[in-house]
Amino acid sequence: MQHIMEAKEDMPKNDTIKLRNKHIGKSCQLFYKTDPLKIVRGQGQYMYDEEGTQYLDCINNVAHVGHCHPKVVEAGSRQLATLSTNNRFLHDELVKCAQTLAAKMPGDLSVCYFVNSGSEANDLALRLARQHTKRHEVITLDHAYHGHVSAVMDISPYKFNQPGGDPKPDFVHVAPCPDVYRGKIRDCDFPEGTDLGQLYADEVARLVESSSSGIAAFIAESLQSCGGQIIPPKDYFKKVYKIIRDAGGVTIADEVQVGFGRIGTHYWAFEPHEVIPDIVTVAKPMGNGHPVGAVVTTPEIAESFASTGVCYFNTYGGNPVSCAIANAVMRVIDEEKLQENALNVGKYLLEQCRALRFEYEMVGDIRGTGLFVGIELVTNRKARTPATKTAKAVVDRMKKVHKILVSSDGPDDNVIKLKPPMVFNAANADQFLYAIRECLSFMENLEKGQVNGGSESRSTVPMPASVTGGLCNLANGALSEKRDQMIKSV
């Protein structure tokens, strides 16, 4: 069994807050701004504050294989104790990492460039696309987020549409987010069987036709996360990719938040759409919290980039330590069958979450795949009006009462998001399901004036067996057995 270090804080929480307020820029925001958490230790799917309180982490797609996974820690520690230098020397960890990434990609995606973050990866992807096409214009999706460096802020409506954000550059064209629940084209506004993927693809075609100098690239997250856990309609990407390629552009799949087996059915989130991008960007989960990312493209595009004669190097991108960690992460995903876990637990979690729509009027939509789930809250189901305040209250209550960390997002901040570490298990799913039901019941009773708004006492909700113990466990054994049967049947 791995030895777990007992982490201690260097100073009281109030002193940490004072120093942060003094020396850290005010625009660097925290989760739970009014009552921030001070996390001193992580293990698996759990995080611990300075008082030792355990929280179930449903936020961290960064700690992909679990906080402080022993094999990842060992690989990074061993390499750090041996050599840490820039990537302009030959090193086995670099080429092994590239070989593994390429082996997991379909088609001709076989040439890798290593970087430090998703922002750098998407920035470099744009450079590759522009050099290959000799064009500059880009099509992005509304509500998209591709990073924080200047070039990708320009193509991130999630950022530039905020009050105080820089205006959209003329060379950037924004297509509607393919959200069939509350987007520009909604499923409820068309007869059943309407090809919504085609209607959304037509919007991209119009942007291509209006381009003055030609489109260099279409970039999209394979599943939009900041946009509200969006699952595009059938054949959307297939149709869009054809439109872009017929017009001489290239396609970029941003897998920074959703890659490496999270969706369960496939290793990459673009794969269920039956497309092969020209460029793929990866990062966050690749390093399990360590800063490492990559751009993977075709030999043809890589040759176009090299033909300029301008040397590309990234001092720390692909350094031995980063690559040793990334290699360990990918081994753990395979050895511990974490993609399979995401499929099985995710299917159970989604099926149980869908039942919430029949129990709570404020639950408008449930969507997701694997361990990527969104619960959209509304004040009016027919109008699909966003319940922004309710979503924020649910996020806060999940933390305060149930010690479960979730977040909310989407253009109206009304979608409860789950992107937990891939070691999230069936018992964790039951714990979450009990907690979200209690929070939704509490909010319903609050609206009816039946509870004190400031109360942290729990509403009456049946507690599943895996969350309780002793006699409760025996009494609720049937639920646990049913859950296990559901997961095994996947």
Short mmCIF file of C-alpha atoms in Angstrom, two decimals:
data_model
loop_
_atom_site.label_atom_id
_atom_site.label_comp_id
_atom_site.label_asym_id
_atom_site.label_seq_id
_atom_site.Cartn_x
_atom_site.Cartn_y
_atom_site.Cartn_z
CA MET A 1 0.00 0.00 0.00
CA GLN A 2 1.26 3.44 -0.90
CA HIS A 3 2.49 5.55 2.00
CA ILE A 4 0.31 8.66 2.20
CA MET A 5 2.14 11.75 3.39
CA GLU A 6 0.38 13.80 6.03
CA ALA A 7 0.37 17.25 4.45
CA LYS A 8 0.40 20.27 6.74
CA GLU A 9 -0.19 23.92 5.96
CA ASP A 10 2.70 26.37 6.25
CA MET A 11 0.48 29.11 7.63
CA PRO A 12 -3.12 29.57 8.81
CA LYS A 13 -5.77 29.86 6.09
CA ASN A 14 -6.45 33.52 6.90
CA ASP A 15 -2.77 34.35 6.36
CA THR A 16 -2.83 32.48 3.04
CA ILE A 17 -5.82 34.57 1.95
CA LYS A 18 -4.12 37.81 3.02
CA LEU A 19 -0.95 36.99 1.08
CA ARG A 20 -2.98 35.97 -1.98
CA ASN A 21 -4.97 39.21 -1.87
CA LYS A 22 -1.73 41.18 -1.63
CA HIS A 23 0.43 39.45 -4.24
CA ILE A 24 -1.85 37.56 -6.66
CA GLY A 25 -3.71 39.45 -9.39
CA LYS A 26 -7.40 39.98 -8.65
CA SER A 27 -8.38 38.49 -12.00
CA CYS A 28 -6.94 35.11 -10.90
CA GLN A 29 -10.15 33.65 -9.53
CA LEU A 30 -10.72 30.77 -7.13
CA PHE A 31 -13.42 28.16 -6.93
CA TYR A 32 -15.97 29.07 -4.24
CA LYS A 33 -14.92 32.73 -4.10
CA THR A 34 -16.94 33.64 -0.99
CA ASP A 35 -15.64 30.65 0.97
CA PRO A 36 -12.51 29.36 -0.81
CA LEU A 37 -11.10 25.93 -0.08
CA LYS A 38 -7.53 25.47 1.04
CA ILE A 39 -6.56 22.07 -0.33
CA VAL A 40 -3.35 20.60 1.08
CA ARG A 41 -3.50 16.99 -0.15
CA GLY A 42 -5.07 14.81 -2.80
CA GLN A 43 -5.45 11.04 -3.15
CA GLY A 44 -7.33 9.23 -5.88
CA GLN A 45 -10.70 10.91 -6.34
CA TYR A 46 -10.48 12.80 -3.04
CA MET A 47 -8.98 16.09 -1.87
CA TYR A 48 -8.36 17.22 1.71
CA ASP A 49 -8.36 20.67 3.24
CA GLU A 50 -6.11 22.02 5.99
CA GLU A 51 -8.43 20.60 8.65
CA GLY A 52 -8.36 17.11 7.14
CA THR A 53 -11.89 17.30 5.71
CA GLN A 54 -12.31 14.91 2.78
CA TYR A 55 -14.02 16.12 -0.41
CA LEU A 56 -15.13 13.98 -3.34
CA ASP A 57 -13.57 15.65 -6.38
CA CYS A 58 -15.94 15.84 -9.35
CA ILE A 59 -14.18 18.89 -10.86
CA ASN A 60 -10.69 17.69 -11.69
CA ASN A 61 -10.29 16.45 -15.23
CA VAL A 62 -6.66 17.45 -14.57
CA ALA A 63 -5.95 14.65 -12.05
CA HIS A 64 -6.99 12.23 -14.77
CA VAL A 65 -5.84 8.93 -13.22
CA GLY A 66 -6.41 10.17 -9.66
CA HIS A 67 -4.55 12.59 -7.42
CA CYS A 68 -0.99 11.48 -6.61
CA HIS A 69 -1.22 8.16 -8.43
CA PRO A 70 1.77 6.17 -7.12
CA LYS A 71 3.00 5.07 -10.56
CA VAL A 72 2.85 8.62 -11.89
CA VAL A 73 4.55 10.02 -8.80
CA GLU A 74 7.28 7.38 -9.03
CA ALA A 75 7.93 7.99 -12.73
CA GLY A 76 8.18 11.74 -12.28
CA SER A 77 10.33 11.49 -9.15
CA ARG A 78 12.72 9.00 -10.73
CA GLN A 79 13.21 11.11 -13.85
CA LEU A 80 13.52 14.36 -11.89
CA ALA A 81 16.27 12.77 -9.80
CA THR A 82 18.05 11.63 -12.97
CA LEU A 83 17.76 14.46 -15.50
CA SER A 84 15.59 17.48 -16.21
CA THR A 85 16.69 19.60 -19.14
CA ASN A 86 15.32 21.14 -22.33
CA ASN A 87 14.14 18.99 -25.20
CA ARG A 88 16.92 19.81 -27.69
CA PHE A 89 18.88 16.75 -26.60
CA LEU A 90 17.99 13.21 -27.59
CA HIS A 91 15.93 11.48 -24.94
CA ASP A 92 14.03 8.19 -24.89
CA GLU A 93 11.04 9.45 -22.87
CA LEU A 94 10.27 12.04 -25.58
CA VAL A 95 10.25 9.62 -28.50
CA LYS A 96 8.36 6.95 -26.52
CA CYS A 97 5.70 9.50 -25.63
CA ALA A 98 5.35 10.55 -29.27
CA GLN A 99 5.21 6.90 -30.36
CA THR A 100 2.43 6.10 -27.87
CA LEU A 101 0.39 9.18 -28.78
CA ALA A 102 0.70 8.44 -32.48
CA ALA A 103 -0.29 4.80 -31.95
CA LYS A 104 -3.50 5.92 -30.26
CA MET A 105 -4.42 8.29 -33.11
CA PRO A 106 -6.29 7.20 -36.24
CA GLY A 107 -5.31 7.85 -39.85
CA ASP A 108 -2.14 9.76 -40.66
CA LEU A 109 -1.95 11.63 -37.34
CA SER A 110 1.62 10.68 -36.51
CA VAL A 111 3.82 13.76 -36.02
CA CYS A 112 4.03 15.33 -32.54
CA TYR A 113 5.08 18.69 -31.16
CA PHE A 114 5.36 18.92 -27.36
CA VAL A 115 4.31 22.00 -25.39
CA ASN A 116 3.53 22.95 -21.79
CA SER A 117 -0.23 23.56 -21.86
CA GLY A 118 -3.44 23.43 -23.84
CA SER A 119 -3.13 27.13 -24.60
CA GLU A 120 0.27 26.58 -26.20
CA ALA A 121 -1.02 23.52 -28.06
CA ASN A 122 -3.90 25.42 -29.64
CA ASP A 123 -1.66 28.40 -30.42
CA LEU A 124 0.74 26.10 -32.27
CA ALA A 125 -2.14 24.32 -34.03
CA LEU A 126 -3.23 27.64 -35.50
CA ARG A 127 0.31 28.31 -36.72
CA LEU A 128 0.44 24.90 -38.41
CA ALA A 129 -2.94 25.45 -40.09
CA ARG A 130 -2.07 28.92 -41.31
CA GLN A 131 1.30 27.88 -42.66
CA HIS A 132 -0.20 24.88 -44.45
CA THR A 133 -3.10 26.79 -46.05
CA LYS A 134 -1.37 30.17 -46.47
CA ARG A 135 -4.54 31.69 -45.03
CA HIS A 136 -5.42 33.40 -41.76
CA GLU A 137 -9.18 33.28 -41.12
CA VAL A 138 -10.56 30.88 -38.52
CA ILE A 139 -14.02 29.51 -37.73
CA THR A 140 -14.68 28.79 -34.07
CA LEU A 141 -17.82 27.87 -32.10
CA ASP A 142 -19.79 30.19 -29.87
CA HIS A 143 -18.98 29.73 -26.16
CA ALA A 144 -15.73 27.94 -27.07
CA TYR A 145 -12.66 28.17 -24.85
CA HIS A 146 -9.26 27.33 -26.33
CA GLY A 147 -6.81 28.92 -23.89
CA HIS A 148 -5.43 32.12 -22.41
CA VAL A 149 -2.59 33.23 -24.71
CA SER A 150 -3.42 36.07 -27.10
CA ALA A 151 -3.80 34.00 -30.29
CA VAL A 152 -6.32 31.60 -28.76
CA MET A 153 -8.13 34.26 -26.74
CA ASP A 154 -8.96 35.67 -30.18
CA ILE A 155 -10.83 32.45 -31.05
CA SER A 156 -12.46 31.92 -27.62
CA PRO A 157 -15.93 33.54 -27.42
CA TYR A 158 -16.16 32.20 -23.86
CA LYS A 159 -13.59 34.91 -23.07
CA PHE A 160 -14.03 37.73 -25.59
CA ASN A 161 -17.82 37.81 -25.15
CA GLN A 162 -17.47 38.63 -21.46
CA PRO A 163 -18.02 42.22 -20.29
CA GLY A 164 -14.66 43.95 -20.66
CA GLY A 165 -13.34 41.38 -23.12
CA ASP A 166 -11.46 42.43 -26.24
CA PRO A 167 -13.63 42.68 -29.38
CA LYS A 168 -13.72 39.75 -31.81
CA PRO A 169 -11.07 40.14 -34.53
CA ASP A 170 -12.37 40.42 -38.11
CA PHE A 171 -10.51 37.27 -39.16
CA VAL A 172 -12.46 35.17 -36.64
CA HIS A 173 -15.90 33.84 -37.57
CA VAL A 174 -18.19 32.43 -34.87
CA ALA A 175 -20.53 29.56 -35.73
CA PRO A 176 -23.41 28.69 -33.38
CA CYS A 177 -22.58 26.10 -30.73
CA PRO A 178 -24.32 22.86 -31.80
CA ASP A 179 -26.47 22.79 -28.66
CA VAL A 180 -29.80 21.19 -29.56
CA TYR A 181 -31.32 21.85 -26.13
CA ARG A 182 -30.95 25.62 -25.74
CA GLY A 183 -28.86 26.75 -28.70
CA LYS A 184 -29.85 28.63 -31.85
CA ILE A 185 -31.41 25.48 -33.32
CA ARG A 186 -33.40 23.55 -30.69
CA ASP A 187 -34.83 20.07 -31.01
CA CYS A 188 -38.19 21.26 -29.65
CA ASP A 189 -38.62 23.72 -32.53
CA PHE A 190 -38.49 21.10 -35.30
CA PRO A 191 -40.38 17.89 -36.14
CA GLU A 192 -38.93 14.69 -34.75
CA GLY A 193 -36.34 13.26 -37.10
CA THR A 194 -35.12 16.62 -38.40
CA ASP A 195 -31.40 16.53 -39.23
CA LEU A 196 -30.21 19.09 -36.69
CA GLY A 197 -26.58 18.27 -37.49
CA GLN A 198 -27.21 19.46 -41.07
CA LEU A 199 -28.90 22.66 -39.90
CA TYR A 200 -25.96 23.52 -37.65
CA ALA A 201 -23.48 22.57 -40.41
CA ASP A 202 -25.31 24.92 -42.77
CA GLU A 203 -24.40 27.74 -40.40
CA VAL A 204 -20.71 26.89 -40.88
CA ALA A 205 -21.18 26.72 -44.66
CA ARG A 206 -22.56 30.27 -44.66
CA LEU A 207 -19.46 31.52 -42.84
CA VAL A 208 -17.20 29.78 -45.35
CA GLU A 209 -19.07 31.40 -48.23
CA SER A 210 -18.78 34.85 -46.65
CA SER A 211 -15.03 34.60 -46.05
CA SER A 212 -13.08 37.25 -47.92
CA SER A 213 -9.73 35.44 -48.15
CA GLY A 214 -10.54 31.79 -47.41
CA ILE A 215 -10.68 29.79 -44.20
CA ALA A 216 -7.44 28.48 -42.74
CA ALA A 217 -9.02 26.32 -40.03
CA PHE A 218 -12.13 25.21 -38.24
CA ILE A 219 -11.36 24.59 -34.55
CA ALA A 220 -13.73 22.98 -32.06
CA GLU A 221 -13.63 21.13 -28.78
CA SER A 222 -14.80 17.61 -29.54
CA LEU A 223 -17.26 18.08 -26.67
CA GLN A 224 -17.72 21.62 -25.40
CA SER A 225 -17.09 21.79 -21.67
CA CYS A 226 -17.09 25.48 -20.75
CA GLY A 227 -20.01 25.85 -23.14
CA GLY A 228 -22.10 23.60 -20.88
CA GLN A 229 -21.15 19.94 -21.52
CA ILE A 230 -22.46 19.99 -25.08
CA ILE A 231 -22.90 16.81 -27.12
CA PRO A 232 -23.13 17.77 -30.84
CA PRO A 233 -25.93 16.23 -32.93
CA LYS A 234 -25.31 13.20 -35.13
CA ASP A 235 -23.06 13.75 -38.15
CA TYR A 236 -22.42 17.42 -37.30
CA PHE A 237 -18.65 17.13 -37.36
CA LYS A 238 -18.71 14.82 -40.37
CA LYS A 239 -20.64 17.41 -42.39
CA VAL A 240 -18.60 20.36 -41.14
CA TYR A 241 -15.26 18.70 -41.82
CA LYS A 242 -16.32 18.09 -45.44
CA ILE A 243 -17.38 21.73 -45.82
CA ILE A 244 -14.06 22.98 -44.46
CA ARG A 245 -11.89 20.59 -46.48
CA ASP A 246 -13.79 21.27 -49.70
CA ALA A 247 -12.99 24.95 -49.12
CA GLY A 248 -9.27 24.24 -48.66
CA GLY A 249 -9.16 24.60 -44.87
CA VAL A 250 -7.94 22.23 -42.16
CA THR A 251 -9.75 20.86 -39.13
CA ILE A 252 -8.50 21.08 -35.54
CA ALA A 253 -9.94 18.94 -32.72
CA ASP A 254 -9.34 20.38 -29.25
CA GLU A 255 -9.14 17.36 -26.91
CA VAL A 256 -7.57 19.31 -24.03
CA GLN A 257 -10.47 18.64 -21.65
CA VAL A 258 -12.06 15.46 -23.00
CA GLY A 259 -9.31 13.19 -24.31
CA PHE A 260 -7.53 10.11 -22.96
CA GLY A 261 -10.54 7.80 -22.53
CA ARG A 262 -12.85 10.12 -20.57
CA ILE A 263 -15.85 9.48 -22.80
CA GLY A 264 -15.60 5.73 -22.19
CA THR A 265 -16.53 4.48 -25.66
CA HIS A 266 -13.31 5.75 -27.28
CA TYR A 267 -9.90 7.11 -26.36
CA TRP A 268 -10.54 10.43 -28.12
CA ALA A 269 -13.83 12.32 -28.05
CA PHE A 270 -13.78 13.03 -31.81
CA GLU A 271 -13.83 9.31 -32.65
CA PRO A 272 -17.58 8.63 -32.10
CA HIS A 273 -18.27 11.32 -34.72
CA GLU A 274 -16.49 9.15 -37.31
CA VAL A 275 -14.07 11.89 -38.32
CA ILE A 276 -10.29 12.18 -38.40
CA PRO A 277 -9.07 15.74 -37.77
CA ASP A 278 -6.04 17.19 -39.51
CA ILE A 279 -4.64 18.43 -36.19
CA VAL A 280 -5.36 17.29 -32.62
CA THR A 281 -4.40 19.17 -29.46
CA VAL A 282 -4.03 17.46 -26.08
CA ALA A 283 -2.94 18.62 -22.63
CA LYS A 284 -4.45 18.69 -19.09
CA PRO A 285 -5.13 14.98 -18.38
CA MET A 286 -1.95 13.99 -20.19
CA GLY A 287 0.21 15.05 -17.23
CA ASN A 288 -2.19 14.31 -14.34
CA GLY A 289 -1.58 17.82 -13.03
CA HIS A 290 1.92 18.24 -14.45
CA PRO A 291 2.15 20.87 -17.24
CA VAL A 292 2.51 18.96 -20.49
CA GLY A 293 0.66 19.00 -23.79
CA ALA A 294 1.08 18.12 -27.44
CA VAL A 295 -0.04 18.82 -30.97
CA VAL A 296 -0.43 15.79 -33.23
CA THR A 297 -0.75 16.24 -36.98
CA THR A 298 -0.07 14.64 -40.35
CA PRO A 299 3.33 14.39 -42.08
CA GLU A 300 1.99 16.64 -44.86
CA ILE A 301 1.09 19.50 -42.50
CA ALA A 302 4.31 18.99 -40.52
CA GLU A 303 6.29 19.29 -43.75
CA SER A 304 4.53 22.56 -44.61
CA PHE A 305 5.50 23.92 -41.19
CA ALA A 306 9.12 22.83 -41.62
CA SER A 307 9.35 24.29 -45.13
CA THR A 308 9.58 27.82 -43.77
CA GLY A 309 13.07 27.07 -42.53
CA VAL A 310 12.18 28.70 -39.20
CA CYS A 311 13.28 26.45 -36.34
CA TYR A 312 10.59 25.54 -33.81
CA PHE A 313 11.68 24.74 -30.29
CA ASN A 314 10.02 24.85 -26.90
CA THR A 315 12.52 24.85 -24.07
CA TYR A 316 10.44 22.86 -21.59
CA GLY A 317 7.86 21.31 -23.91
CA GLY A 318 8.69 17.61 -24.04
CA ASN A 319 11.33 17.74 -21.30
CA PRO A 320 12.28 14.33 -19.84
CA VAL A 321 10.26 14.74 -16.63
CA SER A 322 7.08 15.82 -18.41
CA CYS A 323 7.33 12.97 -20.90
CA ALA A 324 8.08 10.39 -18.20
CA ILE A 325 4.92 11.50 -16.40
CA ALA A 326 2.82 11.47 -19.58
CA ASN A 327 4.08 7.98 -20.41
CA ALA A 328 3.15 6.80 -16.91
CA VAL A 329 -0.35 8.32 -17.24
CA MET A 330 -1.02 6.54 -20.51
CA ARG A 331 0.27 3.24 -19.07
CA VAL A 332 -2.01 3.58 -16.04
CA ILE A 333 -5.05 4.28 -18.24
CA ASP A 334 -4.39 1.03 -20.11
CA GLU A 335 -3.25 -1.15 -17.18
CA GLU A 336 -6.07 -0.12 -14.84
CA LYS A 337 -8.69 -0.12 -17.61
CA LEU A 338 -9.78 3.41 -16.75
CA GLN A 339 -11.47 3.95 -20.11
CA GLU A 340 -13.59 0.88 -19.39
CA ASN A 341 -14.32 2.26 -15.92
CA ALA A 342 -15.45 5.54 -17.47
CA LEU A 343 -17.77 3.63 -19.79
CA ASN A 344 -19.32 1.42 -17.11
CA VAL A 345 -19.61 3.90 -14.25
CA GLY A 346 -20.54 6.70 -16.65
CA LYS A 347 -23.41 4.73 -18.15
CA TYR A 348 -24.78 3.96 -14.68
CA LEU A 349 -24.37 7.57 -13.58
CA LEU A 350 -26.09 8.95 -16.68
CA GLU A 351 -29.01 6.52 -16.42
CA GLN A 352 -29.55 7.48 -12.79
CA CYS A 353 -29.17 11.21 -13.53
CA ARG A 354 -31.80 10.97 -16.26
CA ALA A 355 -34.28 9.87 -13.61
CA LEU A 356 -33.87 13.32 -12.05
CA ARG A 357 -35.95 14.82 -14.88
CA PHE A 358 -38.93 12.83 -13.66
CA GLU A 359 -38.38 13.86 -10.04
CA TYR A 360 -37.53 17.56 -10.27
CA GLU A 361 -39.16 20.15 -12.50
CA MET A 362 -36.02 22.31 -12.39
CA VAL A 363 -33.94 19.65 -14.17
CA GLY A 364 -34.23 20.57 -17.83
CA ASP A 365 -31.71 18.32 -19.55
CA ILE A 366 -29.22 15.57 -18.76
CA ARG A 367 -26.43 14.92 -21.24
CA GLY A 368 -23.04 13.32 -21.34
CA THR A 369 -20.89 10.34 -22.16
CA GLY A 370 -18.57 8.41 -19.88
CA LEU A 371 -17.32 10.58 -17.04
CA PHE A 372 -18.38 13.79 -18.78
CA VAL A 373 -21.84 14.76 -17.55
CA GLY A 374 -23.96 17.91 -17.54
CA ILE A 375 -27.15 18.60 -15.58
CA GLU A 376 -28.92 21.69 -16.96
CA LEU A 377 -31.19 23.51 -14.49
CA VAL A 378 -34.09 25.67 -15.65
CA THR A 379 -36.82 27.79 -14.09
CA ASN A 380 -39.29 26.94 -16.86
CA ARG A 381 -39.07 23.69 -18.78
CA LYS A 382 -41.17 24.83 -21.73
CA ALA A 383 -39.18 28.03 -22.26
CA ARG A 384 -35.95 26.34 -21.11
CA THR A 385 -35.13 29.42 -19.04
CA PRO A 386 -31.75 29.07 -17.29
CA ALA A 387 -31.78 28.68 -13.49
CA THR A 388 -28.46 30.42 -12.89
CA LYS A 389 -28.98 31.28 -9.21
CA THR A 390 -30.23 27.79 -8.43
CA ALA A 391 -27.19 26.19 -10.09
CA LYS A 392 -24.83 28.35 -8.04
CA ALA A 393 -26.71 27.47 -4.86
CA VAL A 394 -26.53 23.75 -5.68
CA VAL A 395 -22.76 23.97 -6.26
CA ASP A 396 -22.29 25.71 -2.91
CA ARG A 397 -24.54 23.28 -1.04
CA MET A 398 -22.83 20.24 -2.55
CA LYS A 399 -19.59 21.55 -1.06
CA LYS A 400 -20.84 22.76 2.32
CA VAL A 401 -23.27 20.00 3.20
CA HIS A 402 -22.10 16.97 1.22
CA LYS A 403 -18.37 17.65 0.79
CA ILE A 404 -18.62 17.07 -2.95
CA LEU A 405 -16.92 19.43 -5.38
CA VAL A 406 -18.75 20.23 -8.62
CA SER A 407 -18.83 23.35 -10.78
CA SER A 408 -21.33 25.14 -12.99
CA ASP A 409 -20.79 26.46 -16.50
CA GLY A 410 -22.43 27.22 -19.82
CA PRO A 411 -23.31 30.60 -21.33
CA ASP A 412 -25.77 31.21 -18.48
CA ASP A 413 -23.82 29.31 -15.81
CA ASN A 414 -26.75 26.98 -15.19
CA VAL A 415 -25.20 23.59 -16.04
CA ILE A 416 -23.84 21.45 -13.21
CA LYS A 417 -20.66 19.83 -14.57
CA LEU A 418 -19.01 16.54 -13.65
CA LYS A 419 -15.51 15.74 -14.91
CA PRO A 420 -14.09 13.65 -12.05
CA PRO A 421 -10.81 11.73 -12.00
CA MET A 422 -11.13 8.50 -13.98
CA VAL A 423 -10.93 6.39 -10.82
CA PHE A 424 -14.41 7.68 -9.88
CA ASN A 425 -16.36 4.52 -9.01
CA ALA A 426 -19.93 3.27 -8.56
CA ALA A 427 -19.97 4.09 -4.83
CA ASN A 428 -18.87 7.64 -5.69
CA ALA A 429 -21.70 7.81 -8.23
CA ASP A 430 -24.20 6.79 -5.55
CA GLN A 431 -22.74 9.37 -3.17
CA PHE A 432 -23.14 12.06 -5.82
CA LEU A 433 -26.68 10.94 -6.72
CA TYR A 434 -27.82 11.07 -3.11
CA ALA A 435 -26.28 14.52 -2.66
CA ILE A 436 -27.69 16.05 -5.86
CA ARG A 437 -31.16 14.74 -5.00
CA GLU A 438 -30.93 16.25 -1.53
CA CYS A 439 -29.79 19.59 -2.98
CA LEU A 440 -32.55 19.67 -5.58
CA SER A 441 -35.15 18.74 -2.94
CA PHE A 442 -33.78 21.47 -0.68
CA MET A 443 -34.02 24.04 -3.50
CA GLU A 444 -37.60 23.00 -4.31
CA ASN A 445 -38.60 23.29 -0.65
CA LEU A 446 -36.81 26.61 -0.42
CA GLU A 447 -38.84 27.95 -3.33
CA LYS A 448 -42.01 26.77 -1.59
CA GLY A 449 -40.92 28.51 1.61
CA GLN A 450 -40.72 25.24 3.52
CA VAL A 451 -37.11 25.56 4.70
CA ASN A 452 -34.82 28.21 6.11
CA GLY A 453 -32.61 29.50 3.28
CA GLY A 454 -29.52 29.52 5.48
CA SER A 455 -30.04 26.03 6.89
CA GLU A 456 -27.43 23.35 6.29
CA SER A 457 -29.61 20.54 7.59
CA ARG A 458 -30.38 17.86 5.03
CA SER A 459 -33.66 17.36 3.26
CA THR A 460 -35.32 13.98 3.55
CA VAL A 461 -33.96 11.89 0.66
CA PRO A 462 -33.48 8.10 0.72
CA MET A 463 -29.78 7.42 1.18
CA PRO A 464 -28.24 4.71 -1.03
CA ALA A 465 -26.50 1.75 0.51
CA SER A 466 -23.03 2.69 -0.65
CA VAL A 467 -23.24 6.02 1.19
CA THR A 468 -24.42 4.57 4.50
CA GLY A 469 -23.26 1.76 6.75
CA GLY A 470 -24.43 -0.89 9.23
CA LEU A 471 -28.17 -1.65 9.28
CA CYS A 472 -28.84 0.96 6.59
CA ASN A 473 -26.52 -0.97 4.33
CA LEU A 474 -28.52 -4.15 4.87
CA ALA A 475 -31.84 -2.37 4.40
CA ASN A 476 -30.72 -0.80 1.14
CA GLY A 477 -28.83 -3.81 -0.18
CA ALA A 478 -31.25 -4.23 -3.07
CA LEU A 479 -30.27 -0.83 -4.47
CA SER A 480 -26.59 -1.67 -4.31
CA GLU A 481 -27.23 -5.04 -5.99
CA LYS A 482 -29.27 -3.37 -8.73
CA ARG A 483 -26.49 -0.86 -9.32
CA ASP A 484 -23.88 -3.62 -9.63
CA GLN A 485 -26.09 -5.53 -12.08
CA MET A 486 -26.52 -2.41 -14.21
CA ILE A 487 -22.79 -1.77 -14.36
CA LYS A 488 -21.95 -5.40 -15.17
CA SER A 489 -24.51 -5.42 -17.98
CA VAL A 490 -22.72 -2.63 -19.87
#
